[in-house]
């Protein structure tokens, strides 16, 4: 196989890998949140959480899969995008790795809550057991703040590779431009969540555009791959 053919095959493989990982990350994240349901929502009942421990464990496993896929996306794009900006492409890997680490911290916080709940089944934390209530609230705060910081790290990393995709025209500019706009919206959601003390997912109109864009981008990469660069 000629070197040019080998390079083309590698680029095509990178596009398909990134597309599949976009789908895995999105589906695993949404499914994980759906499975764990409202068991981790405030106000949290430890008795209810203990009764839904298996659901929460399954949801957190899917969140870990989503975190790993998130790093994989940046790693898959790096060999293609480094020609257009080595610093930005490497930065996207770094920030999406930070994102994954923060999601792991959030998962550890959630699983620790399950352990606390199972150790105090039947305890009414609203009426007594102040020490348990303090631990519960601390773990909830760790989970919520880690999730928020993870979304911020995702936004920075994704903005880097969407800019490179836009500049290189490796995908249509309407698609990479959609990604840049969606990232700006989710950064606004992060700021609102930070100062409003609400989960970033509560700002649905600001979060949905990036979810839709990533699925469209995933299908494009799998079906058509990267275009010839400008």
mmCIF file with all atom_site columns, C-alpha atoms in Angstrom:
data_model
loop_
_atom_site.group_PDB
_atom_site.id
_atom_site.type_symbol
_atom_site.label_atom_id
_atom_site.label_alt_id
_atom_site.label_comp_id
_atom_site.label_asym_id
_atom_site.label_entity_id
_atom_site.label_seq_id
_atom_site.pdbx_PDB_ins_code
_atom_site.Cartn_x
_atom_site.Cartn_y
_atom_site.Cartn_z
_atom_site.occupancy
_atom_site.B_iso_or_equiv
_atom_site.pdbx_formal_charge
_atom_site.auth_seq_id
_atom_site.auth_comp_id
_atom_site.auth_asym_id
_atom_site.auth_atom_id
_atom_site.pdbx_PDB_model_num
ATOM 1   C CA . UNK A 1 1   ? 0.000   0.000  0.000  1.00 0.00 ? 1   UNK A CA 1
ATOM 2   C CA . UNK A 1 2   ? 1.359   3.428  -0.976 1.00 0.00 ? 2   UNK A CA 1
ATOM 3   C CA . UNK A 1 3   ? 2.184   5.911  1.829  1.00 0.00 ? 3   UNK A CA 1
ATOM 4   C CA . UNK A 1 4   ? -0.611  8.218  0.629  1.00 0.00 ? 4   UNK A CA 1
ATOM 5   C CA . UNK A 1 5   ? -3.096  5.353  0.793  1.00 0.00 ? 5   UNK A CA 1
ATOM 6   C CA . UNK A 1 6   ? -1.889  4.434  4.270  1.00 0.00 ? 6   UNK A CA 1
ATOM 7   C CA . UNK A 1 7   ? -2.305  8.025  5.451  1.00 0.00 ? 7   UNK A CA 1
ATOM 8   C CA . UNK A 1 8   ? -5.792  8.191  3.960  1.00 0.00 ? 8   UNK A CA 1
ATOM 9   C CA . UNK A 1 9   ? -6.707  4.966  5.722  1.00 0.00 ? 9   UNK A CA 1
ATOM 10  C CA . UNK A 1 10  ? -5.439  6.320  9.053  1.00 0.00 ? 10  UNK A CA 1
ATOM 11  C CA . UNK A 1 11  ? -7.441  9.526  8.647  1.00 0.00 ? 11  UNK A CA 1
ATOM 12  C CA . UNK A 1 12  ? -10.552 7.554  7.748  1.00 0.00 ? 12  UNK A CA 1
ATOM 13  C CA . UNK A 1 13  ? -10.024 5.305  10.773 1.00 0.00 ? 13  UNK A CA 1
ATOM 14  C CA . UNK A 1 14  ? -9.633  8.352  13.030 1.00 0.00 ? 14  UNK A CA 1
ATOM 15  C CA . UNK A 1 15  ? -12.912 9.795  11.732 1.00 0.00 ? 15  UNK A CA 1
ATOM 16  C CA . UNK A 1 16  ? -14.845 6.577  12.337 1.00 0.00 ? 16  UNK A CA 1
ATOM 17  C CA . UNK A 1 17  ? -13.299 6.091  15.776 1.00 0.00 ? 17  UNK A CA 1
ATOM 18  C CA . UNK A 1 18  ? -14.157 9.650  16.820 1.00 0.00 ? 18  UNK A CA 1
ATOM 19  C CA . UNK A 1 19  ? -17.706 9.273  15.462 1.00 0.00 ? 19  UNK A CA 1
ATOM 20  C CA . UNK A 1 20  ? -18.307 6.042  17.362 1.00 0.00 ? 20  UNK A CA 1
ATOM 21  C CA . UNK A 1 21  ? -16.884 7.541  20.563 1.00 0.00 ? 21  UNK A CA 1
ATOM 22  C CA . UNK A 1 22  ? -19.131 10.616 20.224 1.00 0.00 ? 22  UNK A CA 1
ATOM 23  C CA . UNK A 1 23  ? -22.131 8.268  20.144 1.00 0.00 ? 23  UNK A CA 1
ATOM 24  C CA . UNK A 1 24  ? -20.853 6.117  23.016 1.00 0.00 ? 24  UNK A CA 1
ATOM 25  C CA . UNK A 1 25  ? -20.172 9.160  25.211 1.00 0.00 ? 25  UNK A CA 1
ATOM 26  C CA . UNK A 1 26  ? -23.580 10.722 24.536 1.00 0.00 ? 26  UNK A CA 1
ATOM 27  C CA . UNK A 1 27  ? -25.620 7.530  24.865 1.00 0.00 ? 27  UNK A CA 1
ATOM 28  C CA . UNK A 1 28  ? -23.774 6.341  27.980 1.00 0.00 ? 28  UNK A CA 1
ATOM 29  C CA . UNK A 1 29  ? -24.120 9.722  29.685 1.00 0.00 ? 29  UNK A CA 1
ATOM 30  C CA . UNK A 1 30  ? -27.839 10.077 28.926 1.00 0.00 ? 30  UNK A CA 1
ATOM 31  C CA . UNK A 1 31  ? -28.569 6.444  29.794 1.00 0.00 ? 31  UNK A CA 1
ATOM 32  C CA . UNK A 1 32  ? -26.582 6.708  33.019 1.00 0.00 ? 32  UNK A CA 1
ATOM 33  C CA . UNK A 1 33  ? -28.553 9.746  34.129 1.00 0.00 ? 33  UNK A CA 1
ATOM 34  C CA . UNK A 1 34  ? -31.844 8.080  33.160 1.00 0.00 ? 34  UNK A CA 1
ATOM 35  C CA . UNK A 1 35  ? -31.069 4.856  35.016 1.00 0.00 ? 35  UNK A CA 1
ATOM 36  C CA . UNK A 1 36  ? -29.968 6.549  38.234 1.00 0.00 ? 36  UNK A CA 1
ATOM 37  C CA . UNK A 1 37  ? -33.070 8.715  37.854 1.00 0.00 ? 37  UNK A CA 1
ATOM 38  C CA . UNK A 1 38  ? -33.995 11.067 40.659 1.00 0.00 ? 38  UNK A CA 1
ATOM 39  C CA . UNK A 1 39  ? -32.320 8.958  43.344 1.00 0.00 ? 39  UNK A CA 1
ATOM 40  C CA . UNK A 1 40  ? -29.464 11.486 43.621 1.00 0.00 ? 40  UNK A CA 1
ATOM 41  C CA . UNK A 1 41  ? -31.558 14.638 43.339 1.00 0.00 ? 41  UNK A CA 1
ATOM 42  C CA . UNK A 1 42  ? -31.918 17.094 46.172 1.00 0.00 ? 42  UNK A CA 1
ATOM 43  C CA . UNK A 1 43  ? -33.513 16.839 48.693 1.00 0.00 ? 43  UNK A CA 1
ATOM 44  C CA . UNK A 1 44  ? -31.923 13.418 49.021 1.00 0.00 ? 44  UNK A CA 1
ATOM 45  C CA . UNK A 1 45  ? -33.435 10.651 51.138 1.00 0.00 ? 45  UNK A CA 1
ATOM 46  C CA . UNK A 1 46  ? -30.872 8.086  52.240 1.00 0.00 ? 46  UNK A CA 1
ATOM 47  C CA . UNK A 1 47  ? -33.600 5.473  52.683 1.00 0.00 ? 47  UNK A CA 1
ATOM 48  C CA . UNK A 1 48  ? -34.758 5.985  49.096 1.00 0.00 ? 48  UNK A CA 1
ATOM 49  C CA . UNK A 1 49  ? -31.189 5.974  47.843 1.00 0.00 ? 49  UNK A CA 1
ATOM 50  C CA . UNK A 1 50  ? -30.460 2.690  49.624 1.00 0.00 ? 50  UNK A CA 1
ATOM 51  C CA . UNK A 1 51  ? -33.510 1.161  47.961 1.00 0.00 ? 51  UNK A CA 1
ATOM 52  C CA . UNK A 1 52  ? -32.245 2.241  44.526 1.00 0.00 ? 52  UNK A CA 1
ATOM 53  C CA . UNK A 1 53  ? -28.601 1.334  45.079 1.00 0.00 ? 53  UNK A CA 1
ATOM 54  C CA . UNK A 1 54  ? -28.374 -1.060 42.116 1.00 0.00 ? 54  UNK A CA 1
ATOM 55  C CA . UNK A 1 55  ? -29.843 1.524  39.742 1.00 0.00 ? 55  UNK A CA 1
ATOM 56  C CA . UNK A 1 56  ? -27.381 4.144  40.923 1.00 0.00 ? 56  UNK A CA 1
ATOM 57  C CA . UNK A 1 57  ? -24.452 1.719  40.599 1.00 0.00 ? 57  UNK A CA 1
ATOM 58  C CA . UNK A 1 58  ? -25.474 0.884  37.013 1.00 0.00 ? 58  UNK A CA 1
ATOM 59  C CA . UNK A 1 59  ? -25.892 4.564  36.168 1.00 0.00 ? 59  UNK A CA 1
ATOM 60  C CA . UNK A 1 60  ? -22.465 5.413  37.558 1.00 0.00 ? 60  UNK A CA 1
ATOM 61  C CA . UNK A 1 61  ? -20.877 2.579  35.559 1.00 0.00 ? 61  UNK A CA 1
ATOM 62  C CA . UNK A 1 62  ? -22.286 4.132  32.397 1.00 0.00 ? 62  UNK A CA 1
ATOM 63  C CA . UNK A 1 63  ? -20.974 7.533  33.480 1.00 0.00 ? 63  UNK A CA 1
ATOM 64  C CA . UNK A 1 64  ? -17.491 6.030  33.753 1.00 0.00 ? 64  UNK A CA 1
ATOM 65  C CA . UNK A 1 65  ? -17.838 4.638  30.236 1.00 0.00 ? 65  UNK A CA 1
ATOM 66  C CA . UNK A 1 66  ? -18.882 8.094  29.024 1.00 0.00 ? 66  UNK A CA 1
ATOM 67  C CA . UNK A 1 67  ? -15.847 9.646  30.747 1.00 0.00 ? 67  UNK A CA 1
ATOM 68  C CA . UNK A 1 68  ? -13.466 7.223  29.028 1.00 0.00 ? 68  UNK A CA 1
ATOM 69  C CA . UNK A 1 69  ? -15.107 7.845  25.649 1.00 0.00 ? 69  UNK A CA 1
ATOM 70  C CA . UNK A 1 70  ? -14.712 11.599 26.157 1.00 0.00 ? 70  UNK A CA 1
ATOM 71  C CA . UNK A 1 71  ? -10.940 11.272 26.397 1.00 0.00 ? 71  UNK A CA 1
ATOM 72  C CA . UNK A 1 72  ? -10.969 8.908  23.428 1.00 0.00 ? 72  UNK A CA 1
ATOM 73  C CA . UNK A 1 73  ? -12.660 11.534 21.232 1.00 0.00 ? 73  UNK A CA 1
ATOM 74  C CA . UNK A 1 74  ? -9.836  14.042 21.707 1.00 0.00 ? 74  UNK A CA 1
ATOM 75  C CA . UNK A 1 75  ? -7.194  11.331 21.271 1.00 0.00 ? 75  UNK A CA 1
ATOM 76  C CA . UNK A 1 76  ? -8.794  10.159 18.029 1.00 0.00 ? 76  UNK A CA 1
ATOM 77  C CA . UNK A 1 77  ? -8.950  13.708 16.645 1.00 0.00 ? 77  UNK A CA 1
ATOM 78  C CA . UNK A 1 78  ? -5.424  14.676 17.717 1.00 0.00 ? 78  UNK A CA 1
ATOM 79  C CA . UNK A 1 79  ? -3.422  13.008 14.898 1.00 0.00 ? 79  UNK A CA 1
ATOM 80  C CA . UNK A 1 80  ? -5.630  14.706 12.299 1.00 0.00 ? 80  UNK A CA 1
ATOM 81  C CA . UNK A 1 81  ? -5.901  18.153 13.900 1.00 0.00 ? 81  UNK A CA 1
ATOM 82  C CA . UNK A 1 82  ? -2.301  18.611 15.062 1.00 0.00 ? 82  UNK A CA 1
ATOM 83  C CA . UNK A 1 83  ? -1.299  19.758 11.570 1.00 0.00 ? 83  UNK A CA 1
ATOM 84  C CA . UNK A 1 84  ? -3.641  22.728 11.995 1.00 0.00 ? 84  UNK A CA 1
ATOM 85  C CA . UNK A 1 85  ? -2.654  23.558 15.542 1.00 0.00 ? 85  UNK A CA 1
ATOM 86  C CA . UNK A 1 86  ? -0.509  21.277 17.673 1.00 0.00 ? 86  UNK A CA 1
ATOM 87  C CA . UNK A 1 87  ? -1.007  23.353 20.820 1.00 0.00 ? 87  UNK A CA 1
ATOM 88  C CA . UNK A 1 88  ? -4.800  23.508 20.536 1.00 0.00 ? 88  UNK A CA 1
ATOM 89  C CA . UNK A 1 89  ? -5.148  19.855 19.585 1.00 0.00 ? 89  UNK A CA 1
ATOM 90  C CA . UNK A 1 90  ? -2.973  18.828 22.532 1.00 0.00 ? 90  UNK A CA 1
ATOM 91  C CA . UNK A 1 91  ? -4.897  21.215 24.763 1.00 0.00 ? 91  UNK A CA 1
ATOM 92  C CA . UNK A 1 92  ? -8.146  19.512 23.791 1.00 0.00 ? 92  UNK A CA 1
ATOM 93  C CA . UNK A 1 93  ? -6.704  16.182 24.928 1.00 0.00 ? 93  UNK A CA 1
ATOM 94  C CA . UNK A 1 94  ? -5.585  17.714 28.228 1.00 0.00 ? 94  UNK A CA 1
ATOM 95  C CA . UNK A 1 95  ? -8.915  19.380 29.003 1.00 0.00 ? 95  UNK A CA 1
ATOM 96  C CA . UNK A 1 96  ? -10.987 16.350 28.031 1.00 0.00 ? 96  UNK A CA 1
ATOM 97  C CA . UNK A 1 97  ? -8.740  14.241 30.274 1.00 0.00 ? 97  UNK A CA 1
ATOM 98  C CA . UNK A 1 98  ? -9.378  16.703 33.107 1.00 0.00 ? 98  UNK A CA 1
ATOM 99  C CA . UNK A 1 99  ? -13.086 16.371 32.320 1.00 0.00 ? 99  UNK A CA 1
ATOM 100 C CA . UNK A 1 100 ? -12.897 12.595 32.639 1.00 0.00 ? 100 UNK A CA 1
ATOM 101 C CA . UNK A 1 101 ? -11.015 12.793 35.951 1.00 0.00 ? 101 UNK A CA 1
ATOM 102 C CA . UNK A 1 102 ? -13.624 15.176 37.357 1.00 0.00 ? 102 UNK A CA 1
ATOM 103 C CA . UNK A 1 103 ? -16.426 12.850 36.260 1.00 0.00 ? 103 UNK A CA 1
ATOM 104 C CA . UNK A 1 104 ? -14.658 10.033 38.092 1.00 0.00 ? 104 UNK A CA 1
ATOM 105 C CA . UNK A 1 105 ? -14.596 12.236 41.208 1.00 0.00 ? 105 UNK A CA 1
ATOM 106 C CA . UNK A 1 106 ? -18.345 12.830 40.805 1.00 0.00 ? 106 UNK A CA 1
ATOM 107 C CA . UNK A 1 107 ? -18.951 9.090  40.418 1.00 0.00 ? 107 UNK A CA 1
ATOM 108 C CA . UNK A 1 108 ? -16.912 8.362  43.551 1.00 0.00 ? 108 UNK A CA 1
ATOM 109 C CA . UNK A 1 109 ? -19.011 10.928 45.413 1.00 0.00 ? 109 UNK A CA 1
ATOM 110 C CA . UNK A 1 110 ? -22.239 9.282  44.233 1.00 0.00 ? 110 UNK A CA 1
ATOM 111 C CA . UNK A 1 111 ? -21.064 5.770  45.123 1.00 0.00 ? 111 UNK A CA 1
ATOM 112 C CA . UNK A 1 112 ? -19.936 7.016  48.530 1.00 0.00 ? 112 UNK A CA 1
ATOM 113 C CA . UNK A 1 113 ? -23.444 8.364  49.050 1.00 0.00 ? 113 UNK A CA 1
ATOM 114 C CA . UNK A 1 114 ? -24.816 4.901  48.277 1.00 0.00 ? 114 UNK A CA 1
ATOM 115 C CA . UNK A 1 115 ? -22.467 3.391  50.890 1.00 0.00 ? 115 UNK A CA 1
ATOM 116 C CA . UNK A 1 116 ? -23.578 5.941  53.474 1.00 0.00 ? 116 UNK A CA 1
ATOM 117 C CA . UNK A 1 117 ? -27.232 5.259  52.637 1.00 0.00 ? 117 UNK A CA 1
ATOM 118 C CA . UNK A 1 118 ? -26.837 1.496  52.940 1.00 0.00 ? 118 UNK A CA 1
ATOM 119 C CA . UNK A 1 119 ? -25.087 1.921  56.277 1.00 0.00 ? 119 UNK A CA 1
ATOM 120 C CA . UNK A 1 120 ? -27.942 4.015  57.649 1.00 0.00 ? 120 UNK A CA 1
ATOM 121 C CA . UNK A 1 121 ? -31.058 2.414  56.166 1.00 0.00 ? 121 UNK A CA 1
ATOM 122 C CA . UNK A 1 122 ? -34.098 3.739  57.963 1.00 0.00 ? 122 UNK A CA 1
ATOM 123 C CA . UNK A 1 123 ? -32.319 6.789  59.377 1.00 0.00 ? 123 UNK A CA 1
ATOM 124 C CA . UNK A 1 124 ? -34.439 9.943  59.088 1.00 0.00 ? 124 UNK A CA 1
ATOM 125 C CA . UNK A 1 125 ? -31.809 12.537 58.232 1.00 0.00 ? 125 UNK A CA 1
ATOM 126 C CA . UNK A 1 126 ? -34.335 15.357 58.249 1.00 0.00 ? 126 UNK A CA 1
ATOM 127 C CA . UNK A 1 127 ? -35.242 14.784 61.880 1.00 0.00 ? 127 UNK A CA 1
ATOM 128 C CA . UNK A 1 128 ? -31.975 13.607 63.394 1.00 0.00 ? 128 UNK A CA 1
ATOM 129 C CA . UNK A 1 129 ? -28.588 12.088 62.845 1.00 0.00 ? 129 UNK A CA 1
ATOM 130 C CA . UNK A 1 130 ? -26.897 15.442 62.125 1.00 0.00 ? 130 UNK A CA 1
ATOM 131 C CA . UNK A 1 131 ? -23.521 13.802 61.460 1.00 0.00 ? 131 UNK A CA 1
ATOM 132 C CA . UNK A 1 132 ? -25.014 11.657 58.703 1.00 0.00 ? 132 UNK A CA 1
ATOM 133 C CA . UNK A 1 133 ? -26.769 14.679 57.263 1.00 0.00 ? 133 UNK A CA 1
ATOM 134 C CA . UNK A 1 134 ? -23.465 16.587 57.178 1.00 0.00 ? 134 UNK A CA 1
ATOM 135 C CA . UNK A 1 135 ? -21.716 13.741 55.368 1.00 0.00 ? 135 UNK A CA 1
ATOM 136 C CA . UNK A 1 136 ? -24.618 13.434 52.934 1.00 0.00 ? 136 UNK A CA 1
ATOM 137 C CA . UNK A 1 137 ? -24.585 17.142 52.095 1.00 0.00 ? 137 UNK A CA 1
ATOM 138 C CA . UNK A 1 138 ? -20.785 17.186 51.711 1.00 0.00 ? 138 UNK A CA 1
ATOM 139 C CA . UNK A 1 139 ? -20.824 14.254 49.289 1.00 0.00 ? 139 UNK A CA 1
ATOM 140 C CA . UNK A 1 140 ? -23.649 15.841 47.320 1.00 0.00 ? 140 UNK A CA 1
ATOM 141 C CA . UNK A 1 141 ? -21.656 19.059 47.053 1.00 0.00 ? 141 UNK A CA 1
ATOM 142 C CA . UNK A 1 142 ? -18.563 17.172 45.877 1.00 0.00 ? 142 UNK A CA 1
ATOM 143 C CA . UNK A 1 143 ? -20.610 15.383 43.212 1.00 0.00 ? 143 UNK A CA 1
ATOM 144 C CA . UNK A 1 144 ? -22.372 18.531 41.994 1.00 0.00 ? 144 UNK A CA 1
ATOM 145 C CA . UNK A 1 145 ? -19.249 20.714 41.886 1.00 0.00 ? 145 UNK A CA 1
ATOM 146 C CA . UNK A 1 146 ? -17.182 18.000 40.190 1.00 0.00 ? 146 UNK A CA 1
ATOM 147 C CA . UNK A 1 147 ? -19.873 17.606 37.532 1.00 0.00 ? 147 UNK A CA 1
ATOM 148 C CA . UNK A 1 148 ? -19.969 21.367 36.936 1.00 0.00 ? 148 UNK A CA 1
ATOM 149 C CA . UNK A 1 149 ? -16.177 21.606 36.704 1.00 0.00 ? 149 UNK A CA 1
ATOM 150 C CA . UNK A 1 150 ? -16.176 18.635 34.310 1.00 0.00 ? 150 UNK A CA 1
ATOM 151 C CA . UNK A 1 151 ? -18.619 20.381 31.984 1.00 0.00 ? 151 UNK A CA 1
ATOM 152 C CA . UNK A 1 152 ? -16.433 23.494 32.051 1.00 0.00 ? 152 UNK A CA 1
ATOM 153 C CA . UNK A 1 153 ? -13.355 21.434 31.166 1.00 0.00 ? 153 UNK A CA 1
ATOM 154 C CA . UNK A 1 154 ? -15.316 19.736 28.381 1.00 0.00 ? 154 UNK A CA 1
ATOM 155 C CA . UNK A 1 155 ? -16.354 23.123 27.009 1.00 0.00 ? 155 UNK A CA 1
ATOM 156 C CA . UNK A 1 156 ? -12.785 24.411 26.825 1.00 0.00 ? 156 UNK A CA 1
ATOM 157 C CA . UNK A 1 157 ? -11.435 21.221 25.246 1.00 0.00 ? 157 UNK A CA 1
ATOM 158 C CA . UNK A 1 158 ? -14.276 20.946 22.744 1.00 0.00 ? 158 UNK A CA 1
ATOM 159 C CA . UNK A 1 159 ? -13.980 24.612 21.781 1.00 0.00 ? 159 UNK A CA 1
ATOM 160 C CA . UNK A 1 160 ? -10.339 23.977 20.855 1.00 0.00 ? 160 UNK A CA 1
ATOM 161 C CA . UNK A 1 161 ? -11.035 21.164 18.416 1.00 0.00 ? 161 UNK A CA 1
ATOM 162 C CA . UNK A 1 162 ? -14.172 22.762 16.994 1.00 0.00 ? 162 UNK A CA 1
ATOM 163 C CA . UNK A 1 163 ? -12.111 25.846 16.165 1.00 0.00 ? 163 UNK A CA 1
ATOM 164 C CA . UNK A 1 164 ? -9.539  23.654 14.401 1.00 0.00 ? 164 UNK A CA 1
ATOM 165 C CA . UNK A 1 165 ? -12.278 21.803 12.528 1.00 0.00 ? 165 UNK A CA 1
ATOM 166 C CA . UNK A 1 166 ? -13.757 25.135 11.468 1.00 0.00 ? 166 UNK A CA 1
ATOM 167 C CA . UNK A 1 167 ? -10.410 26.535 10.326 1.00 0.00 ? 167 UNK A CA 1
ATOM 168 C CA . UNK A 1 168 ? -9.351  23.406 8.450  1.00 0.00 ? 168 UNK A CA 1
ATOM 169 C CA . UNK A 1 169 ? -12.792 22.698 6.940  1.00 0.00 ? 169 UNK A CA 1
ATOM 170 C CA . UNK A 1 170 ? -12.259 18.991 7.628  1.00 0.00 ? 170 UNK A CA 1
ATOM 171 C CA . UNK A 1 171 ? -16.008 18.957 8.234  1.00 0.00 ? 171 UNK A CA 1
ATOM 172 C CA . UNK A 1 172 ? -18.512 21.452 6.780  1.00 0.00 ? 172 UNK A CA 1
ATOM 173 C CA . UNK A 1 173 ? -18.295 24.830 8.442  1.00 0.00 ? 173 UNK A CA 1
ATOM 174 C CA . UNK A 1 174 ? -22.013 24.820 9.270  1.00 0.00 ? 174 UNK A CA 1
ATOM 175 C CA . UNK A 1 175 ? -21.331 21.728 11.403 1.00 0.00 ? 175 UNK A CA 1
ATOM 176 C CA . UNK A 1 176 ? -18.209 22.949 13.196 1.00 0.00 ? 176 UNK A CA 1
ATOM 177 C CA . UNK A 1 177 ? -19.757 26.418 13.547 1.00 0.00 ? 177 UNK A CA 1
ATOM 178 C CA . UNK A 1 178 ? -22.793 24.821 15.149 1.00 0.00 ? 178 UNK A CA 1
ATOM 179 C CA . UNK A 1 179 ? -20.393 23.168 17.593 1.00 0.00 ? 179 UNK A CA 1
ATOM 180 C CA . UNK A 1 180 ? -18.729 26.479 18.484 1.00 0.00 ? 180 UNK A CA 1
ATOM 181 C CA . UNK A 1 181 ? -22.080 28.177 19.067 1.00 0.00 ? 181 UNK A CA 1
ATOM 182 C CA . UNK A 1 182 ? -23.335 25.232 21.143 1.00 0.00 ? 182 UNK A CA 1
ATOM 183 C CA . UNK A 1 183 ? -20.203 25.356 23.297 1.00 0.00 ? 183 UNK A CA 1
ATOM 184 C CA . UNK A 1 184 ? -20.746 29.063 23.939 1.00 0.00 ? 184 UNK A CA 1
ATOM 185 C CA . UNK A 1 185 ? -24.306 28.271 25.060 1.00 0.00 ? 185 UNK A CA 1
ATOM 186 C CA . UNK A 1 186 ? -23.170 25.540 27.431 1.00 0.00 ? 186 UNK A CA 1
ATOM 187 C CA . UNK A 1 187 ? -20.533 27.874 28.891 1.00 0.00 ? 187 UNK A CA 1
ATOM 188 C CA . UNK A 1 188 ? -23.367 30.310 29.625 1.00 0.00 ? 188 UNK A CA 1
ATOM 189 C CA . UNK A 1 189 ? -25.221 27.441 31.311 1.00 0.00 ? 189 UNK A CA 1
ATOM 190 C CA . UNK A 1 190 ? -22.119 26.721 33.408 1.00 0.00 ? 190 UNK A CA 1
ATOM 191 C CA . UNK A 1 191 ? -21.938 30.329 34.591 1.00 0.00 ? 191 UNK A CA 1
ATOM 192 C CA . UNK A 1 192 ? -25.642 30.337 35.440 1.00 0.00 ? 192 UNK A CA 1
ATOM 193 C CA . UNK A 1 193 ? -25.204 27.065 37.326 1.00 0.00 ? 193 UNK A CA 1
ATOM 194 C CA . UNK A 1 194 ? -22.155 28.387 39.185 1.00 0.00 ? 194 UNK A CA 1
ATOM 195 C CA . UNK A 1 195 ? -23.821 31.560 40.429 1.00 0.00 ? 195 UNK A CA 1
ATOM 196 C CA . UNK A 1 196 ? -27.363 30.189 40.636 1.00 0.00 ? 196 UNK A CA 1
ATOM 197 C CA . UNK A 1 197 ? -26.350 27.032 42.532 1.00 0.00 ? 197 UNK A CA 1
ATOM 198 C CA . UNK A 1 198 ? -28.352 24.766 40.223 1.00 0.00 ? 198 UNK A CA 1
ATOM 199 C CA . UNK A 1 199 ? -27.196 21.720 38.230 1.00 0.00 ? 199 UNK A CA 1
ATOM 200 C CA . UNK A 1 200 ? -26.026 22.670 34.753 1.00 0.00 ? 200 UNK A CA 1
ATOM 201 C CA . UNK A 1 201 ? -28.476 20.115 33.330 1.00 0.00 ? 201 UNK A CA 1
ATOM 202 C CA . UNK A 1 202 ? -31.360 22.217 34.617 1.00 0.00 ? 202 UNK A CA 1
ATOM 203 C CA . UNK A 1 203 ? -30.666 24.710 31.802 1.00 0.00 ? 203 UNK A CA 1
ATOM 204 C CA . UNK A 1 204 ? -32.016 22.386 29.121 1.00 0.00 ? 204 UNK A CA 1
ATOM 205 C CA . UNK A 1 205 ? -32.340 24.904 26.232 1.00 0.00 ? 205 UNK A CA 1
ATOM 206 C CA . UNK A 1 206 ? -28.650 25.772 26.619 1.00 0.00 ? 206 UNK A CA 1
ATOM 207 C CA . UNK A 1 207 ? -27.473 22.158 26.911 1.00 0.00 ? 207 UNK A CA 1
ATOM 208 C CA . UNK A 1 208 ? -29.485 20.464 24.151 1.00 0.00 ? 208 UNK A CA 1
ATOM 209 C CA . UNK A 1 209 ? -27.722 22.103 21.145 1.00 0.00 ? 209 UNK A CA 1
ATOM 210 C CA . UNK A 1 210 ? -24.352 20.478 21.897 1.00 0.00 ? 210 UNK A CA 1
ATOM 211 C CA . UNK A 1 211 ? -25.950 17.061 22.403 1.00 0.00 ? 211 UNK A CA 1
ATOM 212 C CA . UNK A 1 212 ? -27.703 17.277 19.059 1.00 0.00 ? 212 UNK A CA 1
ATOM 213 C CA . UNK A 1 213 ? -24.618 18.645 17.312 1.00 0.00 ? 213 UNK A CA 1
ATOM 214 C CA . UNK A 1 214 ? -22.374 15.837 18.600 1.00 0.00 ? 214 UNK A CA 1
ATOM 215 C CA . UNK A 1 215 ? -24.760 13.177 17.331 1.00 0.00 ? 215 UNK A CA 1
ATOM 216 C CA . UNK A 1 216 ? -24.957 14.834 13.898 1.00 0.00 ? 216 UNK A CA 1
ATOM 217 C CA . UNK A 1 217 ? -21.165 15.181 13.820 1.00 0.00 ? 217 UNK A CA 1
ATOM 218 C CA . UNK A 1 218 ? -20.794 11.534 14.814 1.00 0.00 ? 218 UNK A CA 1
ATOM 219 C CA . UNK A 1 219 ? -22.998 10.348 11.951 1.00 0.00 ? 219 UNK A CA 1
ATOM 220 C CA . UNK A 1 220 ? -21.150 12.618 9.533  1.00 0.00 ? 220 UNK A CA 1
ATOM 221 C CA . UNK A 1 221 ? -17.729 11.299 10.571 1.00 0.00 ? 221 UNK A CA 1
ATOM 222 C CA . UNK A 1 222 ? -18.822 7.672  10.341 1.00 0.00 ? 222 UNK A CA 1
ATOM 223 C CA . UNK A 1 223 ? -20.611 8.083  7.020  1.00 0.00 ? 223 UNK A CA 1
ATOM 224 C CA . UNK A 1 224 ? -18.362 10.578 5.211  1.00 0.00 ? 224 UNK A CA 1
ATOM 225 C CA . UNK A 1 225 ? -15.194 11.001 7.235  1.00 0.00 ? 225 UNK A CA 1
ATOM 226 C CA . UNK A 1 226 ? -13.075 14.114 6.991  1.00 0.00 ? 226 UNK A CA 1
ATOM 227 C CA . UNK A 1 227 ? -13.241 16.338 3.933  1.00 0.00 ? 227 UNK A CA 1
ATOM 228 C CA . UNK A 1 228 ? -10.148 17.447 2.039  1.00 0.00 ? 228 UNK A CA 1
ATOM 229 C CA . UNK A 1 229 ? -8.695  20.314 4.083  1.00 0.00 ? 229 UNK A CA 1
ATOM 230 C CA . UNK A 1 230 ? -8.898  23.843 2.772  1.00 0.00 ? 230 UNK A CA 1
#
